[in-house]
XYZ file of C-alpha atoms in Angstrom:
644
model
C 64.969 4.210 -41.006
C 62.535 7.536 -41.719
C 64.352 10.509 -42.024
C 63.838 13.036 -39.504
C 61.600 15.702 -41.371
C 60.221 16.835 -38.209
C 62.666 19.238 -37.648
C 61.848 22.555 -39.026
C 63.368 26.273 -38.690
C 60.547 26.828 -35.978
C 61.552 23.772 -33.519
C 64.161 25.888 -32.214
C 64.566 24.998 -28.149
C 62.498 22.127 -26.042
C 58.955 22.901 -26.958
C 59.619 22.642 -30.740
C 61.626 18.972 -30.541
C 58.437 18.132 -28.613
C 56.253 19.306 -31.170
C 58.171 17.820 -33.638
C 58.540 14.187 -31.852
C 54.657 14.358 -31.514
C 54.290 14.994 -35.095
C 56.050 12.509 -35.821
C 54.528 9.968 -33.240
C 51.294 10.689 -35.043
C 52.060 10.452 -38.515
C 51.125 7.406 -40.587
C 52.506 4.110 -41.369
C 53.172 5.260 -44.796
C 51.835 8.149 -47.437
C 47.813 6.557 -47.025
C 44.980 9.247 -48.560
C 43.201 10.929 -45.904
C 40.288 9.209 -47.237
C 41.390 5.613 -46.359
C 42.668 6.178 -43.092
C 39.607 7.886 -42.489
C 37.645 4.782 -44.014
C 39.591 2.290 -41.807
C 39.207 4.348 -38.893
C 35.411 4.031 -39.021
C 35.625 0.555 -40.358
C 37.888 -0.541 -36.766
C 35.369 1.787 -34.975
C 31.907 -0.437 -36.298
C 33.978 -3.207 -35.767
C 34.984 -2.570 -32.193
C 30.682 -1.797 -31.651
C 29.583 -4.621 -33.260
C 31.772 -6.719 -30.687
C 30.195 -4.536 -27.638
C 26.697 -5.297 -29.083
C 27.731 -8.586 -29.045
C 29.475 -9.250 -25.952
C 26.090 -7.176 -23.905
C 23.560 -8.963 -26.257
C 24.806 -12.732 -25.536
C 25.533 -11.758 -21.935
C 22.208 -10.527 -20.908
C 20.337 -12.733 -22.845
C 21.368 -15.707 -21.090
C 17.857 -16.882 -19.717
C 19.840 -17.787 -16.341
C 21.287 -14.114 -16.118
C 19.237 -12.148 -13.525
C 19.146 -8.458 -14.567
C 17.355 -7.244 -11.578
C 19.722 -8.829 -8.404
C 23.336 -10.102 -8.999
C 22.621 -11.668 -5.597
C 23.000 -15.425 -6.125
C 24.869 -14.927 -9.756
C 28.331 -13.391 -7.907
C 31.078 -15.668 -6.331
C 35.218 -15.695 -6.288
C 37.183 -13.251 -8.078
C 33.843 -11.206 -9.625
C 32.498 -10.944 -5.819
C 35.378 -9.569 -4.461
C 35.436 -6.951 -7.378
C 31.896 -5.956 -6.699
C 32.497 -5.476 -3.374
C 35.054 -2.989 -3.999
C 33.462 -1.335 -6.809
C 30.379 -0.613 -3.889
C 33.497 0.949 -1.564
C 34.265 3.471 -4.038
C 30.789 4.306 -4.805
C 30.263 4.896 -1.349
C 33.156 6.821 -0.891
C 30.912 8.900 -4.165
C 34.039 7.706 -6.515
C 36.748 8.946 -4.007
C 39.387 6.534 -2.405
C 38.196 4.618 0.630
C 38.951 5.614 3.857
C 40.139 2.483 4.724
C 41.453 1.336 1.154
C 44.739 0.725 2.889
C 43.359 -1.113 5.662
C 39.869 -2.959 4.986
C 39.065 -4.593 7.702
C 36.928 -7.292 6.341
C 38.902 -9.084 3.919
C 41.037 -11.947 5.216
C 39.721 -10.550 8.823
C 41.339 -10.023 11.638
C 44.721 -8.790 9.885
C 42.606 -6.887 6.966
C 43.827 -6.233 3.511
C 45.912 -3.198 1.493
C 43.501 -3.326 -1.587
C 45.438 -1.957 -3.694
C 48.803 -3.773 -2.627
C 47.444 -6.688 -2.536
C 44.813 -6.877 -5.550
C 45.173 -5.444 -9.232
C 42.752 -2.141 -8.380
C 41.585 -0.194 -11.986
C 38.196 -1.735 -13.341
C 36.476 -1.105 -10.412
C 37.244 2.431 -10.628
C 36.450 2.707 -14.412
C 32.938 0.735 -13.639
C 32.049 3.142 -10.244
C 32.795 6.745 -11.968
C 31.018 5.846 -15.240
C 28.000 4.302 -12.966
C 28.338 7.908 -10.700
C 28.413 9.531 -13.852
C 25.945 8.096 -16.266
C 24.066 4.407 -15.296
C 22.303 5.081 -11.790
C 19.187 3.614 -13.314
C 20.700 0.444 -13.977
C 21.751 -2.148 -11.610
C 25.482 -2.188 -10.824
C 25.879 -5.516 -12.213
C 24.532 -4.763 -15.489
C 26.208 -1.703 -15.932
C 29.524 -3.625 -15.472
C 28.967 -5.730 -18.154
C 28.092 -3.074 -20.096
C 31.139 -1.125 -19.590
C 33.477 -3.903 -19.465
C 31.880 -5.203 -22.779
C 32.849 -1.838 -24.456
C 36.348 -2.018 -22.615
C 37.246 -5.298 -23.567
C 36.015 -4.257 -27.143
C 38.494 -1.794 -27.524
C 41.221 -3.905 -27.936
C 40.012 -4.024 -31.348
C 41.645 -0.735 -31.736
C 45.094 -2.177 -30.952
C 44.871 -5.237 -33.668
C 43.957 -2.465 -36.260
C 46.901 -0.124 -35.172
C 49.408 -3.080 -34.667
C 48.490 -4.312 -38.129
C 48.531 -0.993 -39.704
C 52.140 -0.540 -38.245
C 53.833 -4.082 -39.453
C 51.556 -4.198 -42.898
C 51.556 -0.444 -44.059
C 48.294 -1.385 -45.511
C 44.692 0.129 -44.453
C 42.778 -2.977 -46.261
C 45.049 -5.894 -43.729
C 44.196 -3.620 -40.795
C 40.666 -3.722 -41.498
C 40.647 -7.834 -41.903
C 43.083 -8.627 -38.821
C 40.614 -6.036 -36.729
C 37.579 -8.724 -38.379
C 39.198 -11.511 -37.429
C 39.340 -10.453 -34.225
C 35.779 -10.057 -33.518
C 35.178 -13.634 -34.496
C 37.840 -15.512 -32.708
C 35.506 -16.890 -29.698
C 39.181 -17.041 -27.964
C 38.312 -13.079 -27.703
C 35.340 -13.809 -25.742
C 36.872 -16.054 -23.344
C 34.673 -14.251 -20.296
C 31.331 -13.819 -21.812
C 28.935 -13.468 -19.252
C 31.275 -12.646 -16.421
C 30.146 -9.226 -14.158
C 33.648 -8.613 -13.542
C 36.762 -10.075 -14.057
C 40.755 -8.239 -14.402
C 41.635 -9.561 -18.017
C 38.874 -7.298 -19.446
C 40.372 -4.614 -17.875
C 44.168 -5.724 -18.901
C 44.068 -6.927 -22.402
C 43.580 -3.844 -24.262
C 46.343 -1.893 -22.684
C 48.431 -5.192 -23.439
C 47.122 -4.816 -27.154
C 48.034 -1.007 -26.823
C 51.475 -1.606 -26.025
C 52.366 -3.664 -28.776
C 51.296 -1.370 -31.279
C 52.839 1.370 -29.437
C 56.094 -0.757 -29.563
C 55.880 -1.221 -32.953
C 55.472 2.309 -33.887
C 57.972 3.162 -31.337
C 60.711 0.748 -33.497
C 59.489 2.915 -36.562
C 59.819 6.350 -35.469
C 61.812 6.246 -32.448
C 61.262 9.269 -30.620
C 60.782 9.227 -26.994
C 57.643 10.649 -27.070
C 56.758 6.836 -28.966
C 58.848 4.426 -26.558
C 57.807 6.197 -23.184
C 53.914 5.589 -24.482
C 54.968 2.376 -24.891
C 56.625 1.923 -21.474
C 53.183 3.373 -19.897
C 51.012 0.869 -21.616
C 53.089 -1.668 -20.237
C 52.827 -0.167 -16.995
C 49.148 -0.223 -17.193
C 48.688 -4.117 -18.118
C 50.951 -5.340 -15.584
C 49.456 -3.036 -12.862
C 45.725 -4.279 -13.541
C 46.493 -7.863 -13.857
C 48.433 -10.507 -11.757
C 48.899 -12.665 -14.373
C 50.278 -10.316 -17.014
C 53.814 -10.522 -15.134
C 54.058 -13.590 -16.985
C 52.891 -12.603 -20.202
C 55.619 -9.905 -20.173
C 57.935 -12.744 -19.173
C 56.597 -14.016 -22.711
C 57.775 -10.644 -24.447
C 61.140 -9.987 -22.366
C 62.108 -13.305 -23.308
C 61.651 -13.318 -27.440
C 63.948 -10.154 -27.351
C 66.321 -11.880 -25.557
C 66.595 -15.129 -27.936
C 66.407 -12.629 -30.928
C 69.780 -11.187 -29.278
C 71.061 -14.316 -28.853
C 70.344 -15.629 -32.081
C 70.941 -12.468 -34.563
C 73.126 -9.985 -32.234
C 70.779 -7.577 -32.927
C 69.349 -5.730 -29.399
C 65.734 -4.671 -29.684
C 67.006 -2.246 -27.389
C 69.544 -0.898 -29.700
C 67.805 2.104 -30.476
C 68.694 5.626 -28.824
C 65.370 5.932 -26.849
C 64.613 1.978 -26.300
C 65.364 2.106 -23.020
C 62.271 4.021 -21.751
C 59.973 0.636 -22.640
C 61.713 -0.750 -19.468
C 62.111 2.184 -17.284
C 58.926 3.691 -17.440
C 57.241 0.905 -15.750
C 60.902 0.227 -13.321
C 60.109 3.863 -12.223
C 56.445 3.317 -11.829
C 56.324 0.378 -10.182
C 57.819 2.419 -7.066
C 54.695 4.471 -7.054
C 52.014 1.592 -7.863
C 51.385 0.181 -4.843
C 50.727 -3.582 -6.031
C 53.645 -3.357 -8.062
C 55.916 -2.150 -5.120
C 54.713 -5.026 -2.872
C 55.454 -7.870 -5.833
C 59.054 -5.583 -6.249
C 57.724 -5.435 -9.859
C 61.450 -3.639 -10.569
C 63.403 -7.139 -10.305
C 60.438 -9.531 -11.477
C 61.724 -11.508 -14.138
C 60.819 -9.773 -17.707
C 62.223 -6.078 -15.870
C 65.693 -8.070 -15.285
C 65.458 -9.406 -19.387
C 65.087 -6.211 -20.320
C 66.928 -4.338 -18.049
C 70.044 -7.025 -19.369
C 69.355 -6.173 -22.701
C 69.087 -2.365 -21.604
C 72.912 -2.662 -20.012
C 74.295 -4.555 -23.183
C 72.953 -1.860 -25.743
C 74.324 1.109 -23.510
C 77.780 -0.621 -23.346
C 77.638 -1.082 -27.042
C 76.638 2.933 -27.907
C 80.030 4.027 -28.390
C 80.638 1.297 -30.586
C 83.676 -0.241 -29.366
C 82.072 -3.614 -27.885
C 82.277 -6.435 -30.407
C 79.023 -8.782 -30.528
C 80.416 -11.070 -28.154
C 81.450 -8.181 -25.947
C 77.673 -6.938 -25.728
C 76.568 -10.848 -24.947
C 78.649 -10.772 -21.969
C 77.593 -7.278 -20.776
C 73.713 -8.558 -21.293
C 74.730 -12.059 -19.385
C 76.491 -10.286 -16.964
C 73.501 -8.089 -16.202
C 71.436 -10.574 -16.134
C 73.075 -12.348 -13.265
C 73.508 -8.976 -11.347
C 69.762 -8.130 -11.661
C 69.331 -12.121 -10.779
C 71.276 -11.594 -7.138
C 69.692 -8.231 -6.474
C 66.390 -9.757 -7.128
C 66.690 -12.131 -3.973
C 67.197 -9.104 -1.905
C 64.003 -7.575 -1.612
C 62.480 -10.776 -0.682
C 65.213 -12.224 1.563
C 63.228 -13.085 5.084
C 59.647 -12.099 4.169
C 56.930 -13.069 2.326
C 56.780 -10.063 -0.443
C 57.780 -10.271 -3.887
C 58.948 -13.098 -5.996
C 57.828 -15.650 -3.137
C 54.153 -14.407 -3.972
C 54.536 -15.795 -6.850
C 55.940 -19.087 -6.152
C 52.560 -21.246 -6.830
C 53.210 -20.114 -10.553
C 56.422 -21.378 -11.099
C 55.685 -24.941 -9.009
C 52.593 -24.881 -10.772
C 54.687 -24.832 -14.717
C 57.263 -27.272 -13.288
C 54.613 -29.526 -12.129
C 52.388 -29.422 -15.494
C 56.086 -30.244 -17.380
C 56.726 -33.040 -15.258
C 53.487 -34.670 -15.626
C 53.174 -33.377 -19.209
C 49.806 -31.445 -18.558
C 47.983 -34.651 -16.952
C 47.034 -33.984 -13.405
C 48.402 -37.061 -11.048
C 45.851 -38.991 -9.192
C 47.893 -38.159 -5.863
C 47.853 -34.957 -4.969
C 50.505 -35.056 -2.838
C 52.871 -35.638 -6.014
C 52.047 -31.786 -6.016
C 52.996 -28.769 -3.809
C 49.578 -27.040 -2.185
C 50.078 -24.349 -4.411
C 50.285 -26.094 -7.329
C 47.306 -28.165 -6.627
C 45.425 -24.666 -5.981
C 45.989 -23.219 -9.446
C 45.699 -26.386 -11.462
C 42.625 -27.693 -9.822
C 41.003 -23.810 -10.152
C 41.466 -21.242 -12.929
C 44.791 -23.042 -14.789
C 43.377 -26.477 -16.004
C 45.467 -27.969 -18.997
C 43.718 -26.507 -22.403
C 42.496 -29.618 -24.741
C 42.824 -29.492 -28.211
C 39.247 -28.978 -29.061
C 39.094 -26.012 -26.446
C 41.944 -24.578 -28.606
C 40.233 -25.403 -31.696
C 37.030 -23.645 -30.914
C 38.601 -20.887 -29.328
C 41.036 -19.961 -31.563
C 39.527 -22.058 -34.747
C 41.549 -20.517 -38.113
C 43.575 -18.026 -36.009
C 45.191 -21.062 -34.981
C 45.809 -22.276 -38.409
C 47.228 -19.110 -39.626
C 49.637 -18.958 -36.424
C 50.832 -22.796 -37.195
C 51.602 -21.903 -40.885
C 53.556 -18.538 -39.719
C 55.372 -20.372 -37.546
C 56.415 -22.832 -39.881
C 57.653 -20.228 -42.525
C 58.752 -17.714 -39.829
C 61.133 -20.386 -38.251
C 63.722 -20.527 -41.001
C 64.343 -16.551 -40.328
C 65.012 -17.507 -37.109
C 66.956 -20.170 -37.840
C 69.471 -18.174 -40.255
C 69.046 -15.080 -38.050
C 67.921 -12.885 -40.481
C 64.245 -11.677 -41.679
C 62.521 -8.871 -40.411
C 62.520 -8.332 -36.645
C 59.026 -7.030 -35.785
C 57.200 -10.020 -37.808
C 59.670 -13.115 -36.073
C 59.802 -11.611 -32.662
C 55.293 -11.046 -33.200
C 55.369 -14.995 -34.192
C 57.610 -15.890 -31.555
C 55.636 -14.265 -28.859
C 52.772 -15.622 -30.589
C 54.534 -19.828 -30.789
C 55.428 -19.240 -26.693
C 51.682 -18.148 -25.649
C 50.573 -21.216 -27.955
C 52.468 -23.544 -25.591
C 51.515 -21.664 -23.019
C 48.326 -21.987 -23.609
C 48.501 -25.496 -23.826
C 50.057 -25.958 -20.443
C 47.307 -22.827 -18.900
C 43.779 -22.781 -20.914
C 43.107 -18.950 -19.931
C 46.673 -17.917 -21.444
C 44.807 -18.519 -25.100
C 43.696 -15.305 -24.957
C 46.307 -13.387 -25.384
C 46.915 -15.762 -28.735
C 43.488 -14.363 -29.891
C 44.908 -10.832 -30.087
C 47.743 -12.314 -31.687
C 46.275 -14.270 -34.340
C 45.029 -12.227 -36.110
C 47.606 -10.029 -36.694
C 49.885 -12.716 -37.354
C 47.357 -13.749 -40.066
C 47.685 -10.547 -41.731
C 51.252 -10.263 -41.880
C 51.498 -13.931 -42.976
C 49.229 -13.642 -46.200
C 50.138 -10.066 -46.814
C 53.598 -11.712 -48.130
C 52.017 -13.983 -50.873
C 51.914 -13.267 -53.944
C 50.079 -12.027 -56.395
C 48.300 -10.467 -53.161
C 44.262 -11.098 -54.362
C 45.651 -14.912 -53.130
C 46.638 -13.672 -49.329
C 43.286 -11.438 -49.305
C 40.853 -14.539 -50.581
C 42.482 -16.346 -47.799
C 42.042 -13.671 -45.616
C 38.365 -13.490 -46.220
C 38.086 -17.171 -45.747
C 39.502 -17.122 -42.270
C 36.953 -14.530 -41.321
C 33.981 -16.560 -42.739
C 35.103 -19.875 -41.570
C 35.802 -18.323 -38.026
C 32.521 -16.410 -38.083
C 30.524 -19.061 -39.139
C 31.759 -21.044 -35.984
C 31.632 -18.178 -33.746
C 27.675 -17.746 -35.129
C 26.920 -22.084 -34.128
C 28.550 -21.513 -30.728
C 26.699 -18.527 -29.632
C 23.320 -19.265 -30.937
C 21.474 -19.826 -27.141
C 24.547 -19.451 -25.444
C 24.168 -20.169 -21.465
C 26.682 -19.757 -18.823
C 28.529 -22.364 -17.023
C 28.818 -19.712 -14.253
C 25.015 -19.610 -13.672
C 23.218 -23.019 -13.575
C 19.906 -22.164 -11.986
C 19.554 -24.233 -9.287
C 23.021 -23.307 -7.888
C 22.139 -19.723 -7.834
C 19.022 -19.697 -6.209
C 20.729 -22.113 -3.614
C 23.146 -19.489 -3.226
C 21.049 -16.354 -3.274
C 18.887 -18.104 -0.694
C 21.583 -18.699 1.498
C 23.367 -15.426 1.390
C 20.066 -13.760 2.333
C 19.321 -15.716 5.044
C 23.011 -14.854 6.448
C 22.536 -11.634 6.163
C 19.070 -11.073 7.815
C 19.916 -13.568 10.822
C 23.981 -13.307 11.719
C 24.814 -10.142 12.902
C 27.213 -7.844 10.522
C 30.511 -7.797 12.583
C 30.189 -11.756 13.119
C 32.941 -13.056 10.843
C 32.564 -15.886 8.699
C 34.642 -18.817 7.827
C 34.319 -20.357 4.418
C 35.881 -21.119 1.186
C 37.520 -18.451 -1.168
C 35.035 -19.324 -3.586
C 31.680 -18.492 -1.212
C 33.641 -16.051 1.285
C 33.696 -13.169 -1.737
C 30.046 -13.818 -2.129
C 29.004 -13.726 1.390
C 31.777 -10.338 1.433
C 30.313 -8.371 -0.741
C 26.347 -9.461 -0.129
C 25.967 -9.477 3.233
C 29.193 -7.312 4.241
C 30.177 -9.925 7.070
C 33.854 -9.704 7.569
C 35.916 -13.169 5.677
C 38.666 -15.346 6.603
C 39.588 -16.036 3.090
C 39.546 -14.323 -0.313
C 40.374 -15.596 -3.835
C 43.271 -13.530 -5.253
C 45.771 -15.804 -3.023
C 48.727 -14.290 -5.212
C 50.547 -13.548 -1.904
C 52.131 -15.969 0.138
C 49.822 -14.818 3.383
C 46.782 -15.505 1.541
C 47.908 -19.001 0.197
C 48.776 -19.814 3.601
C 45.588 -19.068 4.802
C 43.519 -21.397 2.288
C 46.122 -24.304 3.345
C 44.936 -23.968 6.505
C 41.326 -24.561 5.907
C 41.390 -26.504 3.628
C 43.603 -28.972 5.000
C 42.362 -28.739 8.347
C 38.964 -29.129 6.578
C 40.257 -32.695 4.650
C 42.675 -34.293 6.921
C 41.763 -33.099 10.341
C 39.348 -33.772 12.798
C 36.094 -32.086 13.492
C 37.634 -30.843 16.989
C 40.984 -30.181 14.530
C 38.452 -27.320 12.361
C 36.618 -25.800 15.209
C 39.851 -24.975 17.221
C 41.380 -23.434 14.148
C 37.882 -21.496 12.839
C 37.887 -19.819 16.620
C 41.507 -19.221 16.718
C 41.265 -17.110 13.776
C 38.320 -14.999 15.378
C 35.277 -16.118 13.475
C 32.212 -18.072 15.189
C 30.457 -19.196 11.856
C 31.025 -21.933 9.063
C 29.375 -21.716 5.760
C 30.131 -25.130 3.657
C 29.408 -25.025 -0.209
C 29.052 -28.596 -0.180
C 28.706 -28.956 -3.886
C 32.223 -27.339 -4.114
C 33.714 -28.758 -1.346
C 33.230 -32.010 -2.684
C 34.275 -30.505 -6.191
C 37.623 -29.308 -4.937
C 38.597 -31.810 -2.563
C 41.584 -32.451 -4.414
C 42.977 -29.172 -3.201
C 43.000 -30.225 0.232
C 44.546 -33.521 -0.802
C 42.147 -35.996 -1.207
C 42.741 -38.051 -4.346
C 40.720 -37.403 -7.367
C 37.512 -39.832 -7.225
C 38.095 -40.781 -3.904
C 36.266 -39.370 -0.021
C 37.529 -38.178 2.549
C 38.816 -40.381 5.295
C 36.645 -41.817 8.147
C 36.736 -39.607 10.835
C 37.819 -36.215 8.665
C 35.355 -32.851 9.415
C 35.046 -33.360 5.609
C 33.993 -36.574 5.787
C 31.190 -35.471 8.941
C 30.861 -31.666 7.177
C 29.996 -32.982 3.574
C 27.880 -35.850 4.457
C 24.656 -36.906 3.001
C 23.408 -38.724 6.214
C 21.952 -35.749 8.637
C 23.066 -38.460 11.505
C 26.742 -37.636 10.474
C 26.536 -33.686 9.381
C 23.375 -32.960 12.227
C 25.270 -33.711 15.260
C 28.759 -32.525 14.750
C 30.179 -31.905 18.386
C 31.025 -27.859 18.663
C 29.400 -27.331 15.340
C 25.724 -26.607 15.697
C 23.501 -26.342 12.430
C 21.720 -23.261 12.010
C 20.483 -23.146 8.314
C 20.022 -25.895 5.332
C 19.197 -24.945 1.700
C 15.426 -25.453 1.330
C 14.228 -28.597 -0.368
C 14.393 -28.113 -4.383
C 17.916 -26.127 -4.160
C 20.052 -29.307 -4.011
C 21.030 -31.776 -1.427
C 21.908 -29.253 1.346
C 23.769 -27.278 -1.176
C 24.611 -24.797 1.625
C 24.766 -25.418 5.380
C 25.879 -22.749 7.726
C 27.376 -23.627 11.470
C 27.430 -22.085 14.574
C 30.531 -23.016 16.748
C 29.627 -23.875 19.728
């Protein structure tokens, strides 16, 4: 513990404990010259542009990467984003008039943007285009700004480092090793996408938690509580990250009987946000206050306030915290009970994670061994990571993790060592293996890394040994970074799908009129969204139940129904027009429960629909075929319907 030398005879009354909590908020890990914080400042700062350089440089170099017209390049989660981003523009960077009500996503019931989607980059990217970048094309000057945002998590390795090291020189080298851990570049390329936008306030929080432990004001645990509010308010899938957190403090307790909430001020980190989320309109619809890390923490929260006076023995607190725990666990049921808010949003995730440990990461041939929503995440955006994909991503980052979980594990084991470090390389061993399970989760390990790294070879001794190590992780990783990037192209952009695309999306737009909605996948429907402005059936944030239900609906309609089956459901929900991706339609099959390999049964609209006989896909009774991708773009990459 610091002493308190904040205090002096002219912090008399409210404004001078402020002034002295700020104080001492701000002041440094330990007694560093002026001089080297200053040099480490600037060092994290060229460190941090270097990996903006980067990030634009490899980006719009990519010979497929069309700086003039995103139309063509945009599809799924990026579309949808765009699309926004051009409502607040319009709205000359105010709020929507009908933010609360579009009308055109997941037509006819229309969509609460921001109670429905994680709303924050598009802001950012629409005020600094107002602002600054009206000579550039939208698209680039998302990627521009994004690059720089993504960049600054930078900011939070150095600071985290700083905090658990003491030590300028460590900061510097974690802050190095995270520009060349490729794991830290995991959406290269991308226009838009919400982990940009999340990670660095998840980077910020840590080190704000860490210097929270350290001088615990509440000045330093309410910043901490904000930053948390911030990452899991601008993406879904941070919820379970938190979960991550929430749940190392818990085993810590278990294991050591120490409460990470212990201190007198701890229990901001969990109320800012539980106070928040009332006002944060996609955290009020998900009832962010009883999700599953606010309940750990709010158990550990109960236990340390029942232990303050100091009359609860260890086992006393345990049952307080266990107690809570199954309190919070009840009242958590209630928001939900009878509707389709909440925790049963989020039901596809936790099918999904029993599925993958049942089948030990190896998709089964049948999909019907799996529930729809757990064929819909595992077949999209949460493959199972292989080991090379680790490797490369995460290359000596990983190794460092591996050997600090190896020596961290016997702290844990007799309870004892230093909190901050085994609860870092616990959160750090649980993301691994997530990771493993959900390939996108590894990058949250590449902020980790390389802090672990750090922390791990500051301990050797004599130290030149843990900073020649250091400097060999940075080369080896940079050196592998340097192979992998050298005429990088990507996978998101292959030529011949774009133009198909672009060509397709223009034609809808000159020739269907604009209120005509149109029925398609939640891969295309985004695109056609947010080029053409036709209202959509479907959209590709299904983290609600509503929107989940929706996609069933096509796409099993689409797989095991009949033609007649498809065109009495596309008019029932109000739209006259079909758009089939066939190349993904055929890709993703699986999610409307056709076995992997296999085609659709005889008889199926797939089987008609997807057809590469224009006898079968032609003459399609009700379904009459207004437009084919030219010759050259594909086989009929795109075909667009008129119900008849």
């Amino acid at each position: 513990m610091h002493s308190d030398d904040s205090r002096g005879a002219g912090d008399n009354g409210l404004p001078g404990r402020i002034r002295g909590h700020l104080r001492r908020f701000f002041r440094a890990p330990i007694r560093t010259p002026f001089s080297r914080r200053l040099a480490g400042g600037l060092f994290a700062l060229a460190v941090v542009a270097l990996s903006t350089t980067l990030r634009i440089a490899v980006a719009l170099g990519d010979p497929h990467f069309d700086t003039q017209s995103p139309t063509g390049m945009l599809r799924t989660d990026p579309a949808l984003l765009y699309y926004v981003t051009e409502k607040i523009i319009e709205a000359e960077g105010g709020v929507p008039w009908d933010f609360r009500a579009d009308p055109r996503i997941e037509y006819p019931d229309g969509a609460d943007i921001p109670a429905m989607f994680t709303v924050g980059q598009e802001f950012l990217v629409a005020w600094t285009w107002l602002g600054f970048g009206q000579d550039v094309p939208l698209h680039v000057w998302a990627v521009c700004v994004m690059a720089l945002w993504a960049s600054l998590t930078g900011f939070a390795v150095y600071g985290l480092t700083r905090e658990l090291t003491g030590r300028v020189a460590w900061a510097c080298l974690a802050t190095a090793l995270w520009a060349v851990l490729l794991a830290n570049y995991r959406t290269l390329g991308f226009i838009l996408i919400r982990e940009d936008f999340a990670l660095p306030w998840l980077g910020l929080h840590l080190f704000l938690l860490a210097r929270a432990a350290r001088v615990r004001t509440p000045v330093a645990f309410g910043l901490a509580g904000l930053a948390l509010t911030a990452a899991a308010a601008t993406w879904h899938a941070m919820s379970f990250v938190l979960t991550l957190e929430a749940g190392c403090f818990g085993l810590w307790f278990l294991r050591t009987g120490r409460n990470p909430l212990a201190a007198r001020w701890a229990w901001l980190v969990p109320a800012v946000p539980a106070l928040a989320s009332f006002a944060i309109p996609v955290l009020a619809a998900k009832d962010f206050v009883v999700s599953l890390p606010m309940l750990m923490m709010g158990a550990l929260g109960a236990g340390a306030l029942a232990a303050r006076g100091g009359r609860l023995s260890r086992r006393g607190e345990t049952g307080v915290v266990a107690g809570a725990a199954v309190l919070g666990l009840l009242a958590s049921r209630l928001p939900a009970f009878g509707s389709d808010r909440g925790e049963s949003d989020y039901a596809h995730v936790f099918e999904l994670i029993a599925a993958k440990l049942r089948y030990l990461g190896s998709l089964p041939a049948d999909p019907q061994q799996l529930s729809f929503g757990a064929r819909l995440l595992w077949d999209g955006p949460f493959e199972t990571a292989s080991l090379p994909v680790l490797f490369i991503g995460l290359s000596t980052g990983l190794v460092a993790i591996l050997a600090a979980i190896a020596t961290y594990s016997r702290d844990w084991w007799r309870g004892d060592g230093e909190p901050a470090e085994c609860l870092l390389v616990a959160f750090a061993a649980f993301a691994l293996l997530s990771a493993v399970l959900i390939e996108r989760v590894y990058v949250v390990v590449g902020i980790l890394a390389p802090v672990i790294a750090a922390v791990y070879l500051a301990r050797i001794q004599p130290p030149r040994l843990g900073f020649r190590a250091m400097f060999a992780l940075i080369g080896l990783a940079g050196v592998l970074q340097a192979f992998a990037l050298i005429g990088w192209e990507s996978s998101w952009y292959p030529p011949t799908r774009v133009a198909a695309r672009a060509h397709a999306l223009r034609w809808i737009g000159e020739n269907i009129r604009n209120a005509e909605p149109i029925a398609s996948d939640f891969v295309t429907s985004p695109a056609v969204l947010a080029h053409s402005g036709h209202p959509i059936l479907l959209q590709p944030k299904y983290e609600t139940a509503r929107s989940r239900a929706r996609i069933r609906v096509f796409f099993e309609t689409f797989f095991q129904g009949t033609p007649e089956d498809l065109h009495r459901s596309i008019l029932a929900a109000g739209s006259r027009y079909l758009v089939v991706d066939q190349v993904l339609m055929k890709e993703h099959a699986y999610i409307g429960g056709v076995p992997k390999g296999a085609n659709p049964r005889e008889g199926t609209a797939a089987a008609v629909l997807l057809s590469d006989r224009p006898r079968d896909f032609k003459r399609v009774p009700g379904f009459d075929l207004i437009y084919r991708s030219p010759n050259g773009m594909g086989t009929d990459s795109y075909r667009v319907y008129r119900l008849e």
